[in-house]
Amino acid sequence: MIAVHDLSPAELAALLHFHADAGVDWMLEETPVDRFAEFAAARPARPMPGQDTAAAARQVESPADRRTDAPQRQAPGRSAPARGAPAAPAIQQNVAMPDEQAVAAARFAAESARSLAELKTALEGFSGCNLKNSARNTIFSEGDPASPIMVIGPMPDADDDREGLPFAGKTGLLLDRMLAAIGLERSAVMLGNVVPWRPPGNRPPTQAEMDICRPFIERQIALAEPKHLLLLGNFTARFFFGGTGTIHTLRGQWRDVAAGHLILPALASLHPQELLNAPASKSLAWQDLLAFQARIAEG
């Protein structure tokens, strides 16, 4: 184990970033837990290799447990079932919904919503995507629903998941500056993500997860009815444009995007996180922002 005082500030920052990217949000429990004691207590009850469960249970029984007249042990807080009463039903485990069924359920839930408020309620109550199980918050779009501009990113990161808002943290601050550079404010546009739940460790969503989330983001666009879309990041550009191109081959080009009954012009550019990782690409993003500004000025 490496002690904290043995690390330089840069090494400590890198280690913390590594844990955050891996999905670790809290470093300490509220109360101390002795994991070694838990393991030692559970070890005698574990069957040895090649030993059946019944034999292992007999080994840990005491002589009093084997007496026929000894009272049966009960779990703390549980009363013994009455004689002749039917046995309690076994606890049913949650069964994962098949992908095709989950996509159909997502499409039905999204199309049934007649407003953004109804869509938000439907999304928060939807349980057909496994990403929701590990995410802290469901990230819905925010901003001015009457705005003619909608900015869409790929998926929530750790800051978004913690704050419950799209484009939080450092990426959000950079996006605010990018928008301000072309005369826009966060509160005057709509902000959203393709995927409403943060994947564990910020991994890319699977194709099945993308298919499940697609009806919700397309319905958000259809209900908001913006006039122009700004798509940020490689994942977002591929999601709407299709193909396997990189953001450097997809950026700066106006393309039509279908969402419900709407056909909207969309421009792809680099995500703020990509600019934080590679500041040299800011000149490319600036070119895209100027092109976006010129287009929206046309009305």
Short mmCIF file of N, CA and C in Angstrom, two decimals, residues 130-299:
data_model
loop_
_atom_site.label_atom_id
_atom_site.label_comp_id
_atom_site.label_asym_id
_atom_site.label_seq_id
_atom_site.Cartn_x
_atom_site.Cartn_y
_atom_site.Cartn_z
N ASN A 130 -30.03 -1.10 -17.95
CA ASN A 130 -29.17 -1.46 -16.83
C ASN A 130 -28.30 -0.31 -16.35
N LEU A 131 -28.07 0.69 -17.20
CA LEU A 131 -27.24 1.82 -16.78
C LEU A 131 -27.85 2.56 -15.60
N LYS A 132 -29.16 2.51 -15.49
CA LYS A 132 -29.82 3.23 -14.40
C LYS A 132 -29.47 2.63 -13.04
N ASN A 133 -29.15 1.33 -13.02
CA ASN A 133 -28.88 0.66 -11.75
C ASN A 133 -27.61 1.17 -11.07
N SER A 134 -26.65 1.62 -11.84
CA SER A 134 -25.38 2.06 -11.26
C SER A 134 -25.25 3.58 -11.21
N ALA A 135 -26.17 4.29 -11.83
CA ALA A 135 -26.10 5.75 -11.84
C ALA A 135 -26.78 6.34 -10.61
N ARG A 136 -26.27 7.46 -10.17
CA ARG A 136 -26.85 8.13 -9.02
C ARG A 136 -28.09 8.94 -9.41
N ASN A 137 -28.05 9.56 -10.59
CA ASN A 137 -29.15 10.43 -11.04
C ASN A 137 -29.52 10.13 -12.48
N THR A 138 -30.76 10.43 -12.82
CA THR A 138 -31.21 10.45 -14.20
C THR A 138 -31.06 11.87 -14.71
N ILE A 139 -30.24 12.06 -15.74
CA ILE A 139 -29.92 13.40 -16.22
C ILE A 139 -30.85 13.75 -17.38
N PHE A 140 -31.75 14.68 -17.13
CA PHE A 140 -32.67 15.13 -18.16
C PHE A 140 -32.19 16.48 -18.68
N SER A 141 -32.71 16.89 -19.83
CA SER A 141 -32.31 18.16 -20.42
C SER A 141 -32.73 19.32 -19.53
N GLU A 142 -31.98 20.40 -19.62
CA GLU A 142 -32.29 21.60 -18.84
C GLU A 142 -32.06 22.82 -19.72
N GLY A 143 -32.61 23.95 -19.28
CA GLY A 143 -32.45 25.19 -20.02
C GLY A 143 -33.79 25.75 -20.43
N ASP A 144 -33.78 26.53 -21.48
CA ASP A 144 -34.99 27.19 -21.98
C ASP A 144 -35.68 26.28 -22.99
N PRO A 145 -36.84 25.71 -22.66
CA PRO A 145 -37.50 24.80 -23.60
C PRO A 145 -38.01 25.50 -24.86
N ALA A 146 -38.08 26.83 -24.83
CA ALA A 146 -38.53 27.57 -26.01
C ALA A 146 -37.36 28.02 -26.88
N SER A 147 -36.15 27.67 -26.51
CA SER A 147 -34.98 28.12 -27.26
C SER A 147 -34.91 27.44 -28.63
N PRO A 148 -34.47 28.15 -29.65
CA PRO A 148 -34.29 27.52 -30.96
C PRO A 148 -32.99 26.72 -31.08
N ILE A 149 -32.22 26.65 -29.98
CA ILE A 149 -30.91 25.98 -30.02
C ILE A 149 -30.89 24.89 -28.96
N MET A 150 -30.42 23.71 -29.36
CA MET A 150 -30.25 22.60 -28.42
C MET A 150 -28.85 22.05 -28.57
N VAL A 151 -28.14 21.97 -27.45
CA VAL A 151 -26.78 21.44 -27.40
C VAL A 151 -26.84 20.06 -26.77
N ILE A 152 -26.30 19.07 -27.46
CA ILE A 152 -26.41 17.68 -27.00
C ILE A 152 -25.02 17.08 -26.86
N GLY A 153 -24.77 16.49 -25.69
CA GLY A 153 -23.53 15.77 -25.43
C GLY A 153 -23.76 14.27 -25.43
N PRO A 154 -22.72 13.50 -25.15
CA PRO A 154 -22.84 12.04 -25.24
C PRO A 154 -23.55 11.40 -24.05
N MET A 155 -22.98 11.54 -22.85
CA MET A 155 -23.49 10.85 -21.65
C MET A 155 -22.99 11.60 -20.42
N PRO A 156 -23.63 11.45 -19.28
CA PRO A 156 -23.15 12.14 -18.09
C PRO A 156 -21.80 11.61 -17.64
N ASP A 157 -20.98 12.51 -17.08
CA ASP A 157 -19.75 12.08 -16.43
C ASP A 157 -19.96 12.10 -14.92
N ALA A 158 -18.90 11.94 -14.16
CA ALA A 158 -19.04 11.86 -12.70
C ALA A 158 -19.62 13.14 -12.12
N ASP A 159 -19.22 14.31 -12.64
CA ASP A 159 -19.74 15.58 -12.14
C ASP A 159 -21.23 15.71 -12.45
N ASP A 160 -21.63 15.34 -13.68
CA ASP A 160 -23.05 15.40 -14.04
C ASP A 160 -23.87 14.49 -13.13
N ASP A 161 -23.38 13.27 -12.93
CA ASP A 161 -24.11 12.30 -12.12
C ASP A 161 -24.23 12.78 -10.67
N ARG A 162 -23.20 13.44 -10.18
CA ARG A 162 -23.22 13.93 -8.81
C ARG A 162 -24.16 15.12 -8.65
N GLU A 163 -24.13 16.04 -9.63
CA GLU A 163 -24.94 17.24 -9.55
C GLU A 163 -26.36 17.04 -10.07
N GLY A 164 -26.57 16.00 -10.89
CA GLY A 164 -27.90 15.77 -11.45
C GLY A 164 -28.23 16.71 -12.60
N LEU A 165 -27.19 17.28 -13.25
CA LEU A 165 -27.39 18.25 -14.33
C LEU A 165 -26.45 17.92 -15.49
N PRO A 166 -26.84 18.21 -16.72
CA PRO A 166 -25.93 18.01 -17.84
C PRO A 166 -24.85 19.08 -17.88
N PHE A 167 -23.68 18.71 -18.32
CA PHE A 167 -22.54 19.63 -18.48
C PHE A 167 -22.24 20.35 -17.17
N ALA A 168 -21.94 19.59 -16.13
CA ALA A 168 -21.52 20.15 -14.85
C ALA A 168 -19.99 20.12 -14.77
N GLY A 169 -19.44 20.63 -13.68
CA GLY A 169 -18.01 20.56 -13.46
C GLY A 169 -17.20 21.37 -14.46
N LYS A 170 -15.95 20.93 -14.70
CA LYS A 170 -15.04 21.66 -15.57
C LYS A 170 -15.54 21.72 -17.01
N THR A 171 -16.13 20.62 -17.49
CA THR A 171 -16.63 20.64 -18.87
C THR A 171 -17.76 21.65 -19.02
N GLY A 172 -18.58 21.77 -17.98
CA GLY A 172 -19.67 22.74 -18.03
C GLY A 172 -19.16 24.18 -18.04
N LEU A 173 -18.12 24.44 -17.23
CA LEU A 173 -17.55 25.79 -17.21
C LEU A 173 -16.95 26.15 -18.57
N LEU A 174 -16.28 25.19 -19.20
CA LEU A 174 -15.71 25.46 -20.51
C LEU A 174 -16.81 25.66 -21.55
N LEU A 175 -17.87 24.85 -21.46
CA LEU A 175 -18.98 25.03 -22.40
C LEU A 175 -19.61 26.41 -22.23
N ASP A 176 -19.75 26.86 -21.00
CA ASP A 176 -20.30 28.20 -20.77
C ASP A 176 -19.45 29.26 -21.48
N ARG A 177 -18.13 29.12 -21.42
CA ARG A 177 -17.26 30.09 -22.09
C ARG A 177 -17.37 29.96 -23.61
N MET A 178 -17.52 28.75 -24.10
CA MET A 178 -17.66 28.55 -25.54
C MET A 178 -18.94 29.21 -26.06
N LEU A 179 -20.03 29.02 -25.31
CA LEU A 179 -21.29 29.63 -25.72
C LEU A 179 -21.22 31.15 -25.62
N ALA A 180 -20.60 31.64 -24.55
CA ALA A 180 -20.50 33.09 -24.38
C ALA A 180 -19.69 33.73 -25.51
N ALA A 181 -18.74 32.98 -26.07
CA ALA A 181 -17.91 33.52 -27.15
C ALA A 181 -18.71 33.83 -28.40
N ILE A 182 -19.87 33.18 -28.56
CA ILE A 182 -20.71 33.47 -29.73
C ILE A 182 -22.04 34.10 -29.30
N GLY A 183 -22.03 34.73 -28.12
CA GLY A 183 -23.18 35.49 -27.68
C GLY A 183 -24.33 34.70 -27.11
N LEU A 184 -24.07 33.48 -26.58
CA LEU A 184 -25.13 32.65 -26.02
C LEU A 184 -24.87 32.41 -24.54
N GLU A 185 -25.94 32.14 -23.80
CA GLU A 185 -25.85 31.80 -22.40
C GLU A 185 -26.46 30.43 -22.15
N ARG A 186 -25.97 29.76 -21.13
CA ARG A 186 -26.49 28.44 -20.79
C ARG A 186 -28.00 28.47 -20.57
N SER A 187 -28.48 29.46 -19.87
CA SER A 187 -29.91 29.53 -19.55
C SER A 187 -30.77 29.81 -20.76
N ALA A 188 -30.16 30.23 -21.88
CA ALA A 188 -30.94 30.60 -23.07
C ALA A 188 -30.97 29.48 -24.11
N VAL A 189 -30.36 28.34 -23.83
CA VAL A 189 -30.38 27.21 -24.76
C VAL A 189 -30.85 25.98 -24.02
N MET A 190 -31.11 24.91 -24.75
CA MET A 190 -31.43 23.61 -24.15
C MET A 190 -30.17 22.76 -24.15
N LEU A 191 -29.90 22.12 -23.02
CA LEU A 191 -28.74 21.24 -22.88
C LEU A 191 -29.22 19.83 -22.55
N GLY A 192 -28.64 18.85 -23.20
CA GLY A 192 -29.03 17.47 -22.94
C GLY A 192 -27.94 16.49 -23.29
N ASN A 193 -28.21 15.21 -23.03
CA ASN A 193 -27.27 14.13 -23.34
C ASN A 193 -28.01 13.04 -24.10
N VAL A 194 -27.28 12.33 -24.95
CA VAL A 194 -27.85 11.18 -25.66
C VAL A 194 -28.29 10.12 -24.66
N VAL A 195 -27.42 9.79 -23.72
CA VAL A 195 -27.68 8.78 -22.69
C VAL A 195 -27.94 9.49 -21.37
N PRO A 196 -29.04 9.22 -20.69
CA PRO A 196 -29.37 9.96 -19.47
C PRO A 196 -28.72 9.43 -18.20
N TRP A 197 -28.00 8.29 -18.29
CA TRP A 197 -27.37 7.72 -17.08
C TRP A 197 -25.88 7.52 -17.32
N ARG A 198 -25.09 7.81 -16.29
CA ARG A 198 -23.65 7.65 -16.42
C ARG A 198 -23.28 6.17 -16.43
N PRO A 199 -22.59 5.70 -17.47
CA PRO A 199 -22.12 4.31 -17.48
C PRO A 199 -21.03 4.11 -16.42
N PRO A 200 -20.92 2.92 -15.85
CA PRO A 200 -19.89 2.66 -14.83
C PRO A 200 -18.49 2.94 -15.38
N GLY A 201 -17.73 3.73 -14.63
CA GLY A 201 -16.37 4.03 -15.06
C GLY A 201 -16.28 4.85 -16.33
N ASN A 202 -17.38 5.49 -16.72
CA ASN A 202 -17.42 6.29 -17.95
C ASN A 202 -17.14 5.46 -19.21
N ARG A 203 -17.46 4.18 -19.16
CA ARG A 203 -17.25 3.34 -20.34
C ARG A 203 -18.24 3.72 -21.43
N PRO A 204 -17.94 3.41 -22.70
CA PRO A 204 -18.89 3.69 -23.77
C PRO A 204 -20.14 2.81 -23.62
N PRO A 205 -21.32 3.34 -23.88
CA PRO A 205 -22.53 2.51 -23.84
C PRO A 205 -22.49 1.45 -24.93
N THR A 206 -23.13 0.33 -24.66
CA THR A 206 -23.23 -0.72 -25.66
C THR A 206 -24.28 -0.34 -26.70
N GLN A 207 -24.30 -1.09 -27.79
CA GLN A 207 -25.30 -0.82 -28.83
C GLN A 207 -26.71 -0.99 -28.30
N ALA A 208 -26.92 -2.01 -27.47
CA ALA A 208 -28.25 -2.23 -26.89
C ALA A 208 -28.65 -1.06 -26.00
N GLU A 209 -27.72 -0.55 -25.21
CA GLU A 209 -28.03 0.60 -24.34
C GLU A 209 -28.33 1.84 -25.16
N MET A 210 -27.62 2.01 -26.26
CA MET A 210 -27.89 3.15 -27.15
C MET A 210 -29.28 3.04 -27.76
N ASP A 211 -29.66 1.83 -28.19
CA ASP A 211 -30.98 1.64 -28.79
C ASP A 211 -32.09 1.90 -27.79
N ILE A 212 -31.86 1.55 -26.54
CA ILE A 212 -32.87 1.77 -25.50
C ILE A 212 -33.03 3.27 -25.21
N CYS A 213 -31.93 3.99 -25.23
CA CYS A 213 -31.96 5.42 -24.91
C CYS A 213 -32.42 6.29 -26.08
N ARG A 214 -32.32 5.79 -27.30
CA ARG A 214 -32.62 6.60 -28.48
C ARG A 214 -34.03 7.20 -28.46
N PRO A 215 -35.08 6.44 -28.15
CA PRO A 215 -36.43 7.05 -28.18
C PRO A 215 -36.57 8.25 -27.26
N PHE A 216 -35.85 8.25 -26.13
CA PHE A 216 -36.01 9.34 -25.17
C PHE A 216 -35.35 10.64 -25.66
N ILE A 217 -34.14 10.55 -26.21
CA ILE A 217 -33.49 11.78 -26.67
C ILE A 217 -34.18 12.30 -27.93
N GLU A 218 -34.63 11.42 -28.80
CA GLU A 218 -35.34 11.87 -29.99
C GLU A 218 -36.67 12.53 -29.61
N ARG A 219 -37.33 12.00 -28.57
CA ARG A 219 -38.58 12.62 -28.13
C ARG A 219 -38.32 13.97 -27.47
N GLN A 220 -37.20 14.10 -26.75
CA GLN A 220 -36.85 15.40 -26.18
C GLN A 220 -36.70 16.44 -27.27
N ILE A 221 -36.03 16.07 -28.37
CA ILE A 221 -35.85 17.01 -29.48
C ILE A 221 -37.19 17.34 -30.11
N ALA A 222 -38.02 16.32 -30.32
CA ALA A 222 -39.30 16.54 -30.98
C ALA A 222 -40.21 17.44 -30.14
N LEU A 223 -40.19 17.29 -28.82
CA LEU A 223 -41.04 18.11 -27.96
C LEU A 223 -40.49 19.53 -27.80
N ALA A 224 -39.18 19.68 -27.76
CA ALA A 224 -38.59 21.02 -27.62
C ALA A 224 -38.66 21.81 -28.92
N GLU A 225 -38.62 21.11 -30.06
CA GLU A 225 -38.71 21.72 -31.39
C GLU A 225 -37.67 22.83 -31.61
N PRO A 226 -36.40 22.55 -31.39
CA PRO A 226 -35.38 23.57 -31.70
C PRO A 226 -35.23 23.72 -33.21
N LYS A 227 -34.52 24.76 -33.61
CA LYS A 227 -34.26 24.99 -35.03
C LYS A 227 -32.87 24.54 -35.44
N HIS A 228 -31.95 24.48 -34.47
CA HIS A 228 -30.58 24.07 -34.77
C HIS A 228 -30.05 23.20 -33.64
N LEU A 229 -29.24 22.20 -34.00
CA LEU A 229 -28.62 21.30 -33.03
C LEU A 229 -27.11 21.45 -33.09
N LEU A 230 -26.49 21.52 -31.91
CA LEU A 230 -25.04 21.49 -31.79
C LEU A 230 -24.67 20.20 -31.09
N LEU A 231 -24.04 19.29 -31.82
CA LEU A 231 -23.70 17.96 -31.30
C LEU A 231 -22.24 17.95 -30.88
N LEU A 232 -21.98 17.61 -29.62
CA LEU A 232 -20.63 17.69 -29.09
C LEU A 232 -20.07 16.30 -28.82
N GLY A 233 -18.92 16.03 -29.41
CA GLY A 233 -18.22 14.78 -29.14
C GLY A 233 -18.37 13.74 -30.22
N ASN A 234 -17.40 12.83 -30.24
CA ASN A 234 -17.37 11.76 -31.23
C ASN A 234 -18.58 10.84 -31.12
N PHE A 235 -18.93 10.44 -29.89
CA PHE A 235 -20.06 9.54 -29.68
C PHE A 235 -21.36 10.16 -30.16
N THR A 236 -21.59 11.43 -29.84
CA THR A 236 -22.83 12.10 -30.23
C THR A 236 -22.93 12.22 -31.74
N ALA A 237 -21.84 12.57 -32.39
CA ALA A 237 -21.86 12.71 -33.85
C ALA A 237 -22.17 11.38 -34.52
N ARG A 238 -21.55 10.31 -34.07
CA ARG A 238 -21.84 9.00 -34.66
C ARG A 238 -23.27 8.57 -34.38
N PHE A 239 -23.77 8.89 -33.20
CA PHE A 239 -25.12 8.49 -32.82
C PHE A 239 -26.15 9.08 -33.78
N PHE A 240 -25.99 10.34 -34.14
CA PHE A 240 -26.98 11.01 -35.00
C PHE A 240 -26.65 10.90 -36.49
N PHE A 241 -25.37 10.90 -36.83
CA PHE A 241 -24.99 10.88 -38.23
C PHE A 241 -24.80 9.46 -38.76
N GLY A 242 -24.52 8.51 -37.88
CA GLY A 242 -24.22 7.15 -38.31
C GLY A 242 -22.78 7.04 -38.77
N GLY A 243 -22.39 5.84 -39.15
CA GLY A 243 -21.04 5.62 -39.63
C GLY A 243 -20.06 5.42 -38.50
N THR A 244 -18.80 5.32 -38.87
CA THR A 244 -17.72 5.06 -37.90
C THR A 244 -16.65 6.14 -37.95
N GLY A 245 -16.98 7.29 -38.51
CA GLY A 245 -16.00 8.37 -38.59
C GLY A 245 -15.65 8.94 -37.23
N THR A 246 -14.54 9.64 -37.17
CA THR A 246 -14.13 10.32 -35.93
C THR A 246 -14.68 11.73 -35.94
N ILE A 247 -14.61 12.37 -34.79
CA ILE A 247 -15.14 13.73 -34.70
C ILE A 247 -14.38 14.67 -35.62
N HIS A 248 -13.12 14.37 -35.91
CA HIS A 248 -12.33 15.23 -36.78
C HIS A 248 -12.76 15.12 -38.24
N THR A 249 -13.43 14.03 -38.60
CA THR A 249 -13.96 13.90 -39.96
C THR A 249 -15.43 14.29 -40.04
N LEU A 250 -16.11 14.35 -38.89
CA LEU A 250 -17.54 14.66 -38.87
C LEU A 250 -17.82 16.11 -38.47
N ARG A 251 -16.88 16.75 -37.85
CA ARG A 251 -17.10 18.11 -37.33
C ARG A 251 -17.17 19.13 -38.47
N GLY A 252 -17.82 20.26 -38.18
CA GLY A 252 -17.84 21.39 -39.12
C GLY A 252 -18.72 21.19 -40.33
N GLN A 253 -19.53 20.12 -40.37
CA GLN A 253 -20.38 19.86 -41.52
C GLN A 253 -21.84 19.86 -41.09
N TRP A 254 -22.64 20.67 -41.76
CA TRP A 254 -24.07 20.69 -41.45
C TRP A 254 -24.75 19.49 -42.08
N ARG A 255 -25.49 18.76 -41.28
CA ARG A 255 -26.23 17.60 -41.76
C ARG A 255 -27.63 17.61 -41.16
N ASP A 256 -28.55 16.97 -41.85
CA ASP A 256 -29.92 16.90 -41.35
C ASP A 256 -30.08 15.72 -40.41
N VAL A 257 -30.80 15.94 -39.33
CA VAL A 257 -31.06 14.92 -38.32
C VAL A 257 -32.56 14.78 -38.16
N ALA A 258 -33.05 13.55 -38.15
CA ALA A 258 -34.49 13.29 -37.99
C ALA A 258 -34.78 12.98 -36.53
N ALA A 259 -35.85 13.61 -36.01
CA ALA A 259 -36.31 13.35 -34.65
C ALA A 259 -37.82 13.49 -34.64
N GLY A 260 -38.51 12.35 -34.65
CA GLY A 260 -39.97 12.38 -34.72
C GLY A 260 -40.43 12.97 -36.03
N HIS A 261 -41.21 14.03 -35.96
CA HIS A 261 -41.73 14.67 -37.16
C HIS A 261 -40.81 15.77 -37.68
N LEU A 262 -39.67 15.97 -37.02
CA LEU A 262 -38.77 17.07 -37.36
C LEU A 262 -37.56 16.59 -38.16
N ILE A 263 -37.13 17.45 -39.07
CA ILE A 263 -35.85 17.29 -39.76
C ILE A 263 -35.06 18.56 -39.47
N LEU A 264 -33.98 18.43 -38.70
CA LEU A 264 -33.27 19.60 -38.19
C LEU A 264 -31.83 19.64 -38.70
N PRO A 265 -31.31 20.84 -38.96
CA PRO A 265 -29.88 20.96 -39.30
C PRO A 265 -29.04 20.83 -38.03
N ALA A 266 -27.97 20.06 -38.13
CA ALA A 266 -27.12 19.80 -36.97
C ALA A 266 -25.66 19.97 -37.37
N LEU A 267 -24.90 20.54 -36.45
CA LEU A 267 -23.46 20.72 -36.64
C LEU A 267 -22.74 20.01 -35.51
N ALA A 268 -21.74 19.21 -35.85
CA ALA A 268 -20.95 18.49 -34.85
C ALA A 268 -19.66 19.23 -34.57
N SER A 269 -19.23 19.20 -33.31
CA SER A 269 -17.96 19.81 -32.93
C SER A 269 -17.36 19.01 -31.78
N LEU A 270 -16.21 19.45 -31.30
CA LEU A 270 -15.51 18.73 -30.25
C LEU A 270 -16.15 18.99 -28.89
N HIS A 271 -16.16 17.96 -28.07
CA HIS A 271 -16.71 18.07 -26.73
C HIS A 271 -15.74 18.86 -25.84
N PRO A 272 -16.26 19.63 -24.87
CA PRO A 272 -15.35 20.36 -23.97
C PRO A 272 -14.29 19.48 -23.31
N GLN A 273 -14.65 18.23 -22.96
CA GLN A 273 -13.66 17.35 -22.34
C GLN A 273 -12.51 17.05 -23.30
N GLU A 274 -12.82 16.92 -24.59
CA GLU A 274 -11.77 16.69 -25.58
C GLU A 274 -10.85 17.91 -25.68
N LEU A 275 -11.41 19.08 -25.49
CA LEU A 275 -10.60 20.30 -25.54
C LEU A 275 -9.74 20.43 -24.29
N LEU A 276 -10.25 19.96 -23.15
CA LEU A 276 -9.43 19.97 -21.94
C LEU A 276 -8.27 19.00 -22.07
N ASN A 277 -8.50 17.87 -22.74
CA ASN A 277 -7.44 16.88 -22.92
C ASN A 277 -6.44 17.29 -24.00
N ALA A 278 -6.91 18.01 -25.00
CA ALA A 278 -6.05 18.44 -26.12
C ALA A 278 -6.34 19.90 -26.44
N PRO A 279 -5.76 20.82 -25.69
CA PRO A 279 -6.05 22.25 -25.90
C PRO A 279 -5.73 22.74 -27.31
N ALA A 280 -4.85 22.05 -28.02
CA ALA A 280 -4.50 22.48 -29.37
C ALA A 280 -5.68 22.40 -30.32
N SER A 281 -6.71 21.63 -29.94
CA SER A 281 -7.89 21.48 -30.81
C SER A 281 -8.89 22.62 -30.63
N LYS A 282 -8.61 23.55 -29.74
CA LYS A 282 -9.55 24.65 -29.50
C LYS A 282 -9.77 25.49 -30.75
N SER A 283 -8.74 25.60 -31.60
CA SER A 283 -8.90 26.38 -32.83
C SER A 283 -9.94 25.75 -33.75
N LEU A 284 -9.99 24.40 -33.78
CA LEU A 284 -10.99 23.73 -34.59
C LEU A 284 -12.40 23.97 -34.03
N ALA A 285 -12.52 23.90 -32.71
CA ALA A 285 -13.81 24.14 -32.09
C ALA A 285 -14.27 25.58 -32.33
N TRP A 286 -13.32 26.51 -32.33
CA TRP A 286 -13.67 27.91 -32.57
C TRP A 286 -14.20 28.10 -33.98
N GLN A 287 -13.61 27.43 -34.96
CA GLN A 287 -14.13 27.48 -36.32
C GLN A 287 -15.56 26.96 -36.39
N ASP A 288 -15.84 25.87 -35.67
CA ASP A 288 -17.19 25.30 -35.66
C ASP A 288 -18.18 26.26 -35.00
N LEU A 289 -17.75 26.90 -33.92
CA LEU A 289 -18.64 27.82 -33.22
C LEU A 289 -18.98 29.03 -34.10
N LEU A 290 -18.00 29.52 -34.85
CA LEU A 290 -18.27 30.63 -35.76
C LEU A 290 -19.24 30.22 -36.86
N ALA A 291 -19.09 29.00 -37.37
CA ALA A 291 -20.03 28.50 -38.38
C ALA A 291 -21.43 28.35 -37.79
N PHE A 292 -21.51 27.89 -36.55
CA PHE A 292 -22.82 27.75 -35.88
C PHE A 292 -23.44 29.12 -35.66
N GLN A 293 -22.64 30.08 -35.25
CA GLN A 293 -23.15 31.44 -35.03
C GLN A 293 -23.69 32.04 -36.32
N ALA A 294 -22.98 31.85 -37.42
CA ALA A 294 -23.42 32.40 -38.71
C ALA A 294 -24.74 31.77 -39.14
N ARG A 295 -24.87 30.47 -38.89
CA ARG A 295 -26.10 29.78 -39.32
C ARG A 295 -27.33 30.22 -38.51
N ILE A 296 -27.17 30.33 -37.20
CA ILE A 296 -28.31 30.70 -36.38
C ILE A 296 -28.69 32.17 -36.59
N ALA A 297 -27.72 32.98 -37.05
CA ALA A 297 -28.02 34.38 -37.34
C ALA A 297 -28.94 34.50 -38.56
N GLU A 298 -28.90 33.50 -39.44
CA GLU A 298 -29.76 33.50 -40.61
C GLU A 298 -31.22 33.22 -40.26
N GLY A 299 -31.43 32.63 -39.03
CA GLY A 299 -32.79 32.34 -38.61
C GLY A 299 -33.24 30.96 -38.99
#
